[in-house]
Short mmCIF file of C-alpha atoms and ligand atoms in Angstrom, two decimals:
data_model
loop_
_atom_site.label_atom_id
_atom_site.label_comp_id
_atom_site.label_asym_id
_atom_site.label_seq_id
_atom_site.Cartn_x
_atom_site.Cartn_y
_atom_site.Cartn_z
CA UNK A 205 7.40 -11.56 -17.41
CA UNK A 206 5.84 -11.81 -13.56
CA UNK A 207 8.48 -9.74 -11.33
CA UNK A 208 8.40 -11.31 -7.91
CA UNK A 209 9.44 -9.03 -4.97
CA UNK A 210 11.39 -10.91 -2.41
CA UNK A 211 13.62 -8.40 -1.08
CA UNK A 212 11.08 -6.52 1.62
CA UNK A 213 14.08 -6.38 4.46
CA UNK A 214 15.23 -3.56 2.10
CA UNK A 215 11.94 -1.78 1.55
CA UNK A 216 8.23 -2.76 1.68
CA UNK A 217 5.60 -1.56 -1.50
CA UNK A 218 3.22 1.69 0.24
CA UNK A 219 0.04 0.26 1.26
CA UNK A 220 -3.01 0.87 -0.53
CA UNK A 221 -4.27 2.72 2.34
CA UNK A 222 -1.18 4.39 2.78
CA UNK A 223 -1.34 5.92 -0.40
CA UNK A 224 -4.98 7.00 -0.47
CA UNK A 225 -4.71 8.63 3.28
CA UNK A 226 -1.36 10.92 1.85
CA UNK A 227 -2.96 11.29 -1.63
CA UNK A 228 -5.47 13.33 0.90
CA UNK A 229 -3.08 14.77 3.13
CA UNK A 230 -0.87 16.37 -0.06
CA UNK A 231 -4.30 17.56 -1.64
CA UNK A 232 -5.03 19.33 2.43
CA UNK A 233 -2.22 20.42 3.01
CA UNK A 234 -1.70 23.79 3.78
CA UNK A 235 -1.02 24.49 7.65
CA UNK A 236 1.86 24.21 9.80
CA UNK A 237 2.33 22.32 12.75
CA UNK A 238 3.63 25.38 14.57
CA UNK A 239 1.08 27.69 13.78
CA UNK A 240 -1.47 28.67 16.14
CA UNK A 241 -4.25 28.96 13.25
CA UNK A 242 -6.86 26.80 12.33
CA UNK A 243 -4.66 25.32 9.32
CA UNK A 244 -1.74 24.63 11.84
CA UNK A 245 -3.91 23.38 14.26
CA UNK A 246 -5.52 20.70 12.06
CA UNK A 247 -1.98 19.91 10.81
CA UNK A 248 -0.85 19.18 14.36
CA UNK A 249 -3.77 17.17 14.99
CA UNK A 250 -2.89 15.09 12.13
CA UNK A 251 0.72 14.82 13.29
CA UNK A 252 -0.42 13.66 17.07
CA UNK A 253 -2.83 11.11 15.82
CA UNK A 254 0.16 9.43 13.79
CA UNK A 255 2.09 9.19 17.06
CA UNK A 256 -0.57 7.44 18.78
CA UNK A 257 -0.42 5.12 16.28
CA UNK A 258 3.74 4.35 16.17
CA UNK A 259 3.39 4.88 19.62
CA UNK A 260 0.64 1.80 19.74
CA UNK A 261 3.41 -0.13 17.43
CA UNK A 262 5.71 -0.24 19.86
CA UNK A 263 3.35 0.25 22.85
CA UNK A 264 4.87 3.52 24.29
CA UNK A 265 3.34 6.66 25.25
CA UNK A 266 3.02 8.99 22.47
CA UNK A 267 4.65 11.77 24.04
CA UNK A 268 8.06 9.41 24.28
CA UNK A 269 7.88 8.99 19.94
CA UNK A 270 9.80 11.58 17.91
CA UNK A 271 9.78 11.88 14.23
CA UNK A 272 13.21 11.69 12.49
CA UNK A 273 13.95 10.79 8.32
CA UNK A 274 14.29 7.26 9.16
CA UNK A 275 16.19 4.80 10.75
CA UNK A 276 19.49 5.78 9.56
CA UNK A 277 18.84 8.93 11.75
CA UNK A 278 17.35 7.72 14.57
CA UNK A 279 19.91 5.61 15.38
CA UNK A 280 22.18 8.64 15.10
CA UNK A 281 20.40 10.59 17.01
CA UNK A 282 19.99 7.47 19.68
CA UNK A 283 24.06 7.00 19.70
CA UNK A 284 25.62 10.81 19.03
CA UNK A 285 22.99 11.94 21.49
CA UNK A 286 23.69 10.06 24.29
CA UNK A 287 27.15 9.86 23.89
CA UNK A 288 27.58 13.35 23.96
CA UNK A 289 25.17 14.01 27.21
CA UNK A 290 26.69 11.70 29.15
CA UNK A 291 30.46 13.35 28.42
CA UNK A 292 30.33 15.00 31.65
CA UNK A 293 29.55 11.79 33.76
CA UNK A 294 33.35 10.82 32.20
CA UNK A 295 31.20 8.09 30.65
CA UNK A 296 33.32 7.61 26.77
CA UNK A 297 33.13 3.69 26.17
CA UNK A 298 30.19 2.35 23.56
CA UNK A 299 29.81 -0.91 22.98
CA UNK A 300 27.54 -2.48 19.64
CA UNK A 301 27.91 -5.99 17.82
CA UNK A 302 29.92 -6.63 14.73
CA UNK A 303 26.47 -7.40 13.03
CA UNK A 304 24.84 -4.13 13.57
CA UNK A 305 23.27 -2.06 10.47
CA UNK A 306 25.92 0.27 8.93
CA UNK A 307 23.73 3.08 10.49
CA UNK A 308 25.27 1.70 13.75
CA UNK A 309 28.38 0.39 12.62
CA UNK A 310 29.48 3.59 11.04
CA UNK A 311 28.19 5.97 13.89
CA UNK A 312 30.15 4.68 16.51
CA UNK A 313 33.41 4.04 14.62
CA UNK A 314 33.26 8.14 13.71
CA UNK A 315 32.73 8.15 17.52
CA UNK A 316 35.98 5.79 18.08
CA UNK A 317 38.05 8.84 15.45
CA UNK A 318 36.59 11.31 18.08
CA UNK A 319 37.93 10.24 21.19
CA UNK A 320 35.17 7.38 22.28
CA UNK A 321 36.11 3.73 22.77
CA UNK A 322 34.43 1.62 21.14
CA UNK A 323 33.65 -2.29 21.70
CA UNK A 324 32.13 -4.16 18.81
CA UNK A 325 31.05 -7.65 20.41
CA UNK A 326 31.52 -10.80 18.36
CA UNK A 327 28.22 -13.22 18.03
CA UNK A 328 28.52 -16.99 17.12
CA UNK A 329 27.58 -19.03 14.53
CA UNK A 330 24.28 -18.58 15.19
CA UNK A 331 23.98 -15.19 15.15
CA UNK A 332 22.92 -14.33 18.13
CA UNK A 333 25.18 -12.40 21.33
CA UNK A 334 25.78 -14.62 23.57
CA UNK A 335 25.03 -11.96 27.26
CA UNK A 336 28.19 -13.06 28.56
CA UNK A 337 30.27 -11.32 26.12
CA UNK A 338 28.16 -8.17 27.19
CA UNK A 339 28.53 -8.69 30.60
CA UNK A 340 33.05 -8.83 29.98
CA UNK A 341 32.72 -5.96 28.04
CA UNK A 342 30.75 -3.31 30.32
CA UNK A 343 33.00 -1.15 32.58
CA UNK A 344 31.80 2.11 34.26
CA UNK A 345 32.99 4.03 31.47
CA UNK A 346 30.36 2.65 29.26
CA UNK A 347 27.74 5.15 27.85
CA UNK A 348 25.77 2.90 25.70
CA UNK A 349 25.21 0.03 24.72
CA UNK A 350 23.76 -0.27 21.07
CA UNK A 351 22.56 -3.81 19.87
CA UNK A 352 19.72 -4.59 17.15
CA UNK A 353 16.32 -6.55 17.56
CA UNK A 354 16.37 -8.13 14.26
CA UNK A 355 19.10 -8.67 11.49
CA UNK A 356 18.43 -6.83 8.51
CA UNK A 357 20.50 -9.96 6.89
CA UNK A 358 19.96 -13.24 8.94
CA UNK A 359 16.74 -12.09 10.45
CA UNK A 360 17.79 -13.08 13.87
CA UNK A 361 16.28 -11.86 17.16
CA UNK A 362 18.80 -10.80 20.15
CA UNK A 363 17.26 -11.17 23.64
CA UNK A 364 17.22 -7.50 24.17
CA UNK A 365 15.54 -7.44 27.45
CA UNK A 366 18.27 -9.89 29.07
CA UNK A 367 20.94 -7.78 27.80
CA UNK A 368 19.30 -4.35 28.43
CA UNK A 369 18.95 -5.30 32.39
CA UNK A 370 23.69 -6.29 31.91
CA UNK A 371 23.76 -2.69 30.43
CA UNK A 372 21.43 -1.52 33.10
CA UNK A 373 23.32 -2.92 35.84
CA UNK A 374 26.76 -1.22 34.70
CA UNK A 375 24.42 2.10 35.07
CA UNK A 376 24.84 2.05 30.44
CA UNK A 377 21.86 3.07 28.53
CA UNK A 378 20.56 0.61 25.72
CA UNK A 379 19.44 1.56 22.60
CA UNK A 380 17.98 -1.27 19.87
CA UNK A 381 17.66 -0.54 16.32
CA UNK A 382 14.25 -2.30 16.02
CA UNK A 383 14.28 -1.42 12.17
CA UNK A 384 13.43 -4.70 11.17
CA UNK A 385 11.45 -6.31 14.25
CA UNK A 386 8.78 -2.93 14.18
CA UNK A 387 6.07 -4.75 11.91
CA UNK A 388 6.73 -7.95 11.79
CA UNK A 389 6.90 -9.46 15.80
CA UNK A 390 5.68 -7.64 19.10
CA UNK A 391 7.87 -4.78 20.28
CA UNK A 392 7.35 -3.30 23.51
CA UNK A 393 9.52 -0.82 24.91
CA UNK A 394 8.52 -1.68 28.75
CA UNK A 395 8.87 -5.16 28.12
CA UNK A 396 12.23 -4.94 26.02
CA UNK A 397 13.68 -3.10 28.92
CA UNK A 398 15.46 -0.49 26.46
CA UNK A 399 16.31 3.28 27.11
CA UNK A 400 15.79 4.28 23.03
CA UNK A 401 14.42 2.54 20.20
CA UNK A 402 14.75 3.00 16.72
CA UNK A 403 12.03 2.43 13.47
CA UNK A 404 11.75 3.05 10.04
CA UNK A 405 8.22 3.38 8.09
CA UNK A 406 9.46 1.96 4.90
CA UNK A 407 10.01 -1.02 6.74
CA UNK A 408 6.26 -1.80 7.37
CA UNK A 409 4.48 -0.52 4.32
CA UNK A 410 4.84 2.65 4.90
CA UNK A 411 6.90 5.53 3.31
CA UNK A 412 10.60 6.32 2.77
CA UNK A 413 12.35 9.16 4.80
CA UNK A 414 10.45 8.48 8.13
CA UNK A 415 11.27 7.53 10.77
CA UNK A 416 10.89 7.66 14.72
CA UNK A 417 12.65 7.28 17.66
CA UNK A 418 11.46 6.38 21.66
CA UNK A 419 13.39 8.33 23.76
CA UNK A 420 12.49 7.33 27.60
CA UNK A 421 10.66 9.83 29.37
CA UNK A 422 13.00 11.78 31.22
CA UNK A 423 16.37 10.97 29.26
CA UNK A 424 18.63 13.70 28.01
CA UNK A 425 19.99 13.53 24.72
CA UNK A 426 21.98 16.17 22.56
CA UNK A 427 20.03 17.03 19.85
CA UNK A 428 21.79 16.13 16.07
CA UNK A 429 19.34 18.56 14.54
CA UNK A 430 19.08 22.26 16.01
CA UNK A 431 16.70 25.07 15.65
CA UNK A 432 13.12 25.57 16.93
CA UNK A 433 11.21 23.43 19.54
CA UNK A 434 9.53 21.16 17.60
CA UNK A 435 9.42 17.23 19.10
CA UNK A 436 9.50 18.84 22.55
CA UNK A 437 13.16 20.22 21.42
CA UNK A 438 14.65 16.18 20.24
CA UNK A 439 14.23 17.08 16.46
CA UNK A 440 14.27 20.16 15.16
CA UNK A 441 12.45 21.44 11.70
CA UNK A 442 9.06 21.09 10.37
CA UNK A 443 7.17 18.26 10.32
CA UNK A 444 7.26 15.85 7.27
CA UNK A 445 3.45 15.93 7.76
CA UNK A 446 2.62 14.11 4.81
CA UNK A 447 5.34 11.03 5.51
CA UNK A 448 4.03 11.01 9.20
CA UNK A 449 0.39 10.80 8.59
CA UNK A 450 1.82 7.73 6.09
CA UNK A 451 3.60 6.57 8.75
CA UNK A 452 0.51 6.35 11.07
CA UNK A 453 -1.39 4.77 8.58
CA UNK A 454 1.12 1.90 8.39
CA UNK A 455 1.43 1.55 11.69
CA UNK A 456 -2.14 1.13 12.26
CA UNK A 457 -2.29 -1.67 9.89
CA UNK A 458 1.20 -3.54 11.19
CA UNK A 459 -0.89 -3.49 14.31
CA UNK A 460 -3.76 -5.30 12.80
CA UNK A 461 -2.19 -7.65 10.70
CA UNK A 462 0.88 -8.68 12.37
CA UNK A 463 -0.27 -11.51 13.94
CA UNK A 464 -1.90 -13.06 10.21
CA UNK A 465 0.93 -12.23 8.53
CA UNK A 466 3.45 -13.42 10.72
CA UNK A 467 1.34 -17.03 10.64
CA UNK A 468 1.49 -17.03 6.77
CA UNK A 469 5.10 -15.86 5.89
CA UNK A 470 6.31 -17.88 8.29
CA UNK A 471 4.80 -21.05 6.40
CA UNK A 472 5.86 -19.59 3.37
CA UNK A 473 9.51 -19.34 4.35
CA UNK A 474 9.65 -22.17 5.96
CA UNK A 475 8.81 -24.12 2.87
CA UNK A 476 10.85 -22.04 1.07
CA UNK A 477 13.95 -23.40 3.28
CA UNK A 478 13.17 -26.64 3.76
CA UNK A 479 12.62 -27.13 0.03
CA UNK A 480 15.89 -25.39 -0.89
CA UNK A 481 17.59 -27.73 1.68
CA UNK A 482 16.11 -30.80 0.16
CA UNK A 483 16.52 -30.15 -3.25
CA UNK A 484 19.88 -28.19 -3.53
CA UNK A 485 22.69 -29.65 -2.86
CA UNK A 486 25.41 -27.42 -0.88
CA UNK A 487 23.10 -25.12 0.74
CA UNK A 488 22.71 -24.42 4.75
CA UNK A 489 20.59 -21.55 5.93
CA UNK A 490 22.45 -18.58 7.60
CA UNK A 491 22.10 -18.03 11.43
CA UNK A 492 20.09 -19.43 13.72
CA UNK A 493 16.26 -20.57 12.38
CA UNK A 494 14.09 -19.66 15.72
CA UNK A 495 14.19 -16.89 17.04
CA UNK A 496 13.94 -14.79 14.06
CA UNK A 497 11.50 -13.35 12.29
CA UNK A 498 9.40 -14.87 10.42
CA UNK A 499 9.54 -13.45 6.80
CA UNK A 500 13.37 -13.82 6.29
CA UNK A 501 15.90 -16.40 5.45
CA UNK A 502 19.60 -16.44 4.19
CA UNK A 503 20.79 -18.74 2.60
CA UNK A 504 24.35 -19.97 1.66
CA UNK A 505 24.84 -21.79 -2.17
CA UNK A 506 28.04 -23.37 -2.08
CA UNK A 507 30.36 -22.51 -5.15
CA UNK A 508 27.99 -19.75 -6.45
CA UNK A 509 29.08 -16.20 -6.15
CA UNK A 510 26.22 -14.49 -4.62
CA UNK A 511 26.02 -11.36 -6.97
CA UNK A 512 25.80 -14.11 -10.01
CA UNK A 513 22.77 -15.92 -8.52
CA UNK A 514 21.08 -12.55 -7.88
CA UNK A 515 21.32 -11.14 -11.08
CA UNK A 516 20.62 -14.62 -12.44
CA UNK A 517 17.20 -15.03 -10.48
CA UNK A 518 16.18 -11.02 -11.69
CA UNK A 519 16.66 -12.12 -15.33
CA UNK A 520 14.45 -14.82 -14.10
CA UNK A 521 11.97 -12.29 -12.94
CA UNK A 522 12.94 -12.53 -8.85
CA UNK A 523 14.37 -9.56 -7.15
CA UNK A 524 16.29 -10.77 -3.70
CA UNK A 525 19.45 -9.84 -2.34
CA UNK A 526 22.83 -10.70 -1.09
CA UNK A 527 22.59 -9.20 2.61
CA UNK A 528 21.77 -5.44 3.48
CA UNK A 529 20.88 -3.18 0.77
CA UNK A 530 23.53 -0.44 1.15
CA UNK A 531 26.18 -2.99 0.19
CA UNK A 532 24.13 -4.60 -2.85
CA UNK A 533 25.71 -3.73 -6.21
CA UNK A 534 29.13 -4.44 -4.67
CA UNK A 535 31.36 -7.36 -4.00
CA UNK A 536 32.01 -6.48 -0.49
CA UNK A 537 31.39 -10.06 1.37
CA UNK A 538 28.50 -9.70 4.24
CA UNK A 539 29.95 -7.90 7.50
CA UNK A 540 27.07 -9.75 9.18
CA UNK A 541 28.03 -13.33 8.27
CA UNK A 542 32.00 -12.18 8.48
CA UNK A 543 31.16 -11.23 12.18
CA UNK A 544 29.47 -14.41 12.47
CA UNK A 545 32.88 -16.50 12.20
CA UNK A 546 31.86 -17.50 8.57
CA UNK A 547 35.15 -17.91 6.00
CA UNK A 548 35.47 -16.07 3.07
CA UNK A 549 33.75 -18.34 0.50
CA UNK A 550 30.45 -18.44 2.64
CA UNK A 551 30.58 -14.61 3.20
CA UNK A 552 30.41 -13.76 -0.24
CA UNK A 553 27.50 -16.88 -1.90
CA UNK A 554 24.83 -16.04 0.43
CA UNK A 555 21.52 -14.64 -0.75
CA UNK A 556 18.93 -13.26 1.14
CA UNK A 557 15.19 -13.98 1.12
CA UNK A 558 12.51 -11.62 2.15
CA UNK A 559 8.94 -12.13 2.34
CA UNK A 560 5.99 -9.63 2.71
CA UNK A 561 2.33 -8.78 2.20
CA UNK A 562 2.93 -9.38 -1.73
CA UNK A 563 3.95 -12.75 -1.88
CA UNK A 564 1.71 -15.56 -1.91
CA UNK A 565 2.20 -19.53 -2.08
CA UNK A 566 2.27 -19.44 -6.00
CA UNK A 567 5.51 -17.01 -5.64
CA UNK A 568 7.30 -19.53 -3.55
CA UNK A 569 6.06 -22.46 -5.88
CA UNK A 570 7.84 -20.25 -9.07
CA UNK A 571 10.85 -19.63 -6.73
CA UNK A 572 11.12 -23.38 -6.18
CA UNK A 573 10.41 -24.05 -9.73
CA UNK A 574 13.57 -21.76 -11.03
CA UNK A 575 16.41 -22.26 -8.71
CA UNK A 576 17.88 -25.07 -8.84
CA UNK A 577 18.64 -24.88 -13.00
CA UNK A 578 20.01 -21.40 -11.90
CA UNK A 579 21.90 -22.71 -9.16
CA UNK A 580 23.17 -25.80 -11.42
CA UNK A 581 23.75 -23.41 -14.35
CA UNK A 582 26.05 -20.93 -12.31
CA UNK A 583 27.76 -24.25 -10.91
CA UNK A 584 28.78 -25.65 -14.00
CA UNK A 585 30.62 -22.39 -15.00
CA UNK A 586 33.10 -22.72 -11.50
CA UNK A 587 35.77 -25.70 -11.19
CA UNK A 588 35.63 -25.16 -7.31
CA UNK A 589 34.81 -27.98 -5.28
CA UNK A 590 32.22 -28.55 -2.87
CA UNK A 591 32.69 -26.41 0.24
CA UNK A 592 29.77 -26.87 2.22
N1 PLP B 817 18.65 -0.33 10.70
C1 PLP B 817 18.35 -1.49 10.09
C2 PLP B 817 18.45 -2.76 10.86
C3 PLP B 817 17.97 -1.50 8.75
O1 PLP B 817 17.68 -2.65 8.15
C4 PLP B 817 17.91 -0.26 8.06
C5 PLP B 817 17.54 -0.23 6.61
O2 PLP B 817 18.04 -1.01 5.81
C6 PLP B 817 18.22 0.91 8.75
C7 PLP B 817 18.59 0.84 10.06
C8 PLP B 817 18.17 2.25 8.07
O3 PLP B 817 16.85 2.70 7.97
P1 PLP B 817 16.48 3.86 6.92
O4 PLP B 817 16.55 3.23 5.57
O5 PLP B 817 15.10 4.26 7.30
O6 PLP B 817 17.47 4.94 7.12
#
């Protein structure tokens, strides 16, 4: 049977190039970053070249990019760290949105069982915050403000740089979890506005367990991680050379093809909705459809239980998913869409769809072919009305 991979919000497949340029670096490598020797030294080079490269990604200087395991830890590092250096200022407030990435959502409510208060800002029906609700919540107690780029779920794009310049104006710094935007649509950190910025490789083709993090020249955070200097004293710990050099690699090639690719999945996906629309009864897509980015769509299936229709379409040979990937396997409804305002039945029959390099117009075409006899099957097994 073909298996069609439609789930690249959770993780993208290594590039080729990816996995030729670490197949080289394991075979190489023998040096240190730290060490003063030849060996070290070409390891270091290897290291600084790949942080050109993220740093290009996001277009930041490369001295402002530090390494970390991934997203789940930058955005630690981005939150605990600031929150903690700016205890002294008396600053203890953080404010995030209800549809931030559990590597948010979780950080700051430990914060809230530690002392900080925390505001988690509601966003409407279309996903996005509406600045207004930022601009009620900021007092001059608040540290920092932590809102995402993209949805991991909806796909949705927040206008960072409007509400960077609220947090800004309170004297807050911003962080964005740019996990899902890094890749797929411009980032800039001068442009966004933002004080930290989070990405993850595996995100963009590149490999699991890396990470980085843009830390604004000049801003001090409390290091999560302690021990020698490495990352000018941010990150401590050798280098994961090998995942770095990966990570350069992929950004390099988001670079070049993000413009292409956004062009193409966005055609795809489109068709994909528009289609589904048309030819399903009782669906609606999720959020907002512009701005968002342009490989992802969610869609709701009224009177199918989501985790039915997903292992129903991977019998059929499709792998999606039913919102973020650390709460697939379980029946937990989407926090995203509950934040959203959505009511129970349309929290729990939504499925998400997400494109990448691997999909082409034939996958969409097989997609379109299977549904709705999956859809119809898992309806005729449910007495529940229509809903939607
Ligand atoms: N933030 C967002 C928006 C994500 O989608 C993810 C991954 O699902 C993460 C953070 C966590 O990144 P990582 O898997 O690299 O820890």
């Amino acid at each position: 049977m073909q298996r069609i991979y439609l789930d690249h919000n959770a993780t993208t497949p290594l590039s080729s190039a990816v996995i030729e340029q670490m197949t080289i670096a394991l075979g190489r490598d023998r040096g240190n970053p730290s060490s003063v020797h030849h060996f070290g030294q070409q390891a270091k080079a290897a290291v600084d070249q790949a942080r050109s490269a993220v740093a290009a990604l996001i277009s930041a200087e490369p001295t402002e990019v530090v390494f970390t395991s991934g997203g789940t830890e930058s955005d630690n590092l981005a939150i605990r760290g600031a929150a903690e250096a700016l205890v002294p200022a008396g600053r203890r407030h953080l404010i995030a949105s209800g549809i931030e990435h559990e590597a948010v959502l979780n950080t700051v409510k430990a914060l809230a069982k530690r002392g900080w208060d925390v505001t988690l800002l509601p966003v409407d029906e279309t996903g996005i915050l509406e600045p207004e609700r930022l601009r009620e919540a900021l007092t001059d107690r608040t540290a920092l403000v932590s809102l995402m780029h993209a949805n991991n779920e909806i796909g949705t794009v927040q206008p960072i740089a409007q509400l960077a310049r609220l947090a800004h104006d309170r004297g807050a710094l911003f962080h964005t979890d740019a996990v899902q935007s890094a890749g797929k649509i411009p980032v800039d950190v001068g442009a966004l506005g933002v004080d930290l910025l989070s990405i993850s490789a595996h995100k963009f083709y590149g490999p699991k367990g890396i990470g980085a993090i843009w830390i604004r020249r000049g801003l001090r955070l409390v290091p999560l991680v302690t021990g020698g200097k490495h990352e000018r004293g941010r990150r401590a710990g050798t280098e994961n050379v090998t995942g770095i050099i990966g990570m350069g690699v992929a950004a390099r090639e988001a670079i070049a093809n993000m413009t292409s690719e956004a062009t193409r999945l966005s055609a795809l996906r489109d068709r994909l909705e528009d289609a589904v629309l048309a030819t399903i009864p009782g669906t609606v897509i999720n959020g907002t459809r512009q701005p968002r980015v342009p490989n992802t769509t969610n869609i709701s299936f009224d009177r199918v239980e989501a985790e039915s229709l997903l292992i129903a379409l991977d019998l059929e040979g499709f792998a999606v998913s039913t919102g973020s990937a650390c709460s697939s396997g379980t029946l937990e409804p989407s926090h995203v869409l509950k934040a959203m305002g959505f009511p129970a039945h349309r929290t729990q029959n939504s499925i998400r769809f997400s494109l990448g390099k691997v999909n082409t117009a034939e996958h969409i075409d097989a997609l379109l072919a299977a549904l709705p006899a999956v859809v119809d099957k898992l309806r005729s097994l449910t007495r529940t009305h229509a809903r939607i």
